[in-house]
Amino acid sequence: MNTSTSRMNADRELREQLQQVGYLADADLATTVWLAGELQRPLLLDGDAGVGKTALATALAQAQGAVLVRLQCFEGLDLAQAAYEWNYGRQLMAIRLHDGQPGTVKESDVFSRDFLLERPLLKAISQDGPCVLLIDEIDRADEAFEAFLLEVLAEYQITVPEIGTLRARHIPRVILTSNGTRELSDALRRRCLYHHLDYPTLAREIAIVKTALPAADTRLVEEAVQFVQRLRHEDLSKIPGIAETLDWVNALHRMHHHTLPEDMAVLLTTLGCLLKTREDRFVLGADRARQLIEGRRTVGVAEKAPANAAAT
């Protein structure tokens, strides 16, 4: 078997593993994920919220029987929250236990590995077996945190001044996600493989929903996904992602609908699954919802059905 065939088989095997846990990856994504594993490089995923970036890390951990460690990034994230901090309570207790005993307490007595509290980054490199480290929404963290993260991503190690460098026992699979809140540094990007995740095609999103909700009526799934795909072209502040599509189809299924409701008043009551702001909910009235179901487009304002629509 030549190298090219071996690689293709590995790609296909990875896609099948992900599909078995409910994640449908296309060929490009599967290849990039496979390469990240082979090269032991972090994978940077960017794209709009709701396209399946975080779900990929969860699925990869499930597919490979790995521990999932998640670091949720936010503004002001620091070393103590992301990597480690000292267990001051235990250190103080250890010092008190030495009171009255011969000799003095040495620094090594209270500054050792046993007194470290593991936060996500240290926890990930301390695993003895397979691990997927998800650094979620890295674009929300400060640039200063990015600088610290470079050592972890390049060498899979963390330096603790008091005790030295702690190296990974088992190299974790690292996935970073970004929603584009701010531009990431070139230094961070150079250390990662990169893949942009877009909203899925109609056929792929239908397949995703059918996989996740096999009990839902096929016609309902197809009509709902077509509606959501058209809705994403509207002028919305929060575009619904795959998770919102799944919530909406699940809600309609639980309401015992086998197709999209013909009564627009009923349909509008379910749109809280898709539209998450007051402004977006106001934009989509009954007339516009019906136009989206019928696949008609608008320019500026909702168009009227042509007079000969019935004849055509």
Short mmCIF file of C-alpha atoms in Angstrom, two decimals, residues 165 192 212 256 258:
data_model
loop_
_atom_site.label_atom_id
_atom_site.label_comp_id
_atom_site.label_asym_id
_atom_site.label_seq_id
_atom_site.Cartn_x
_atom_site.Cartn_y
_atom_site.Cartn_z
CA THR A 165 9.66 23.02 33.72
CA CYS A 192 -0.99 26.04 14.51
CA ALA A 212 -28.68 13.87 15.63
CA HIS A 256 -45.68 16.46 16.85
CA HIS A 258 -44.29 16.28 10.56
#
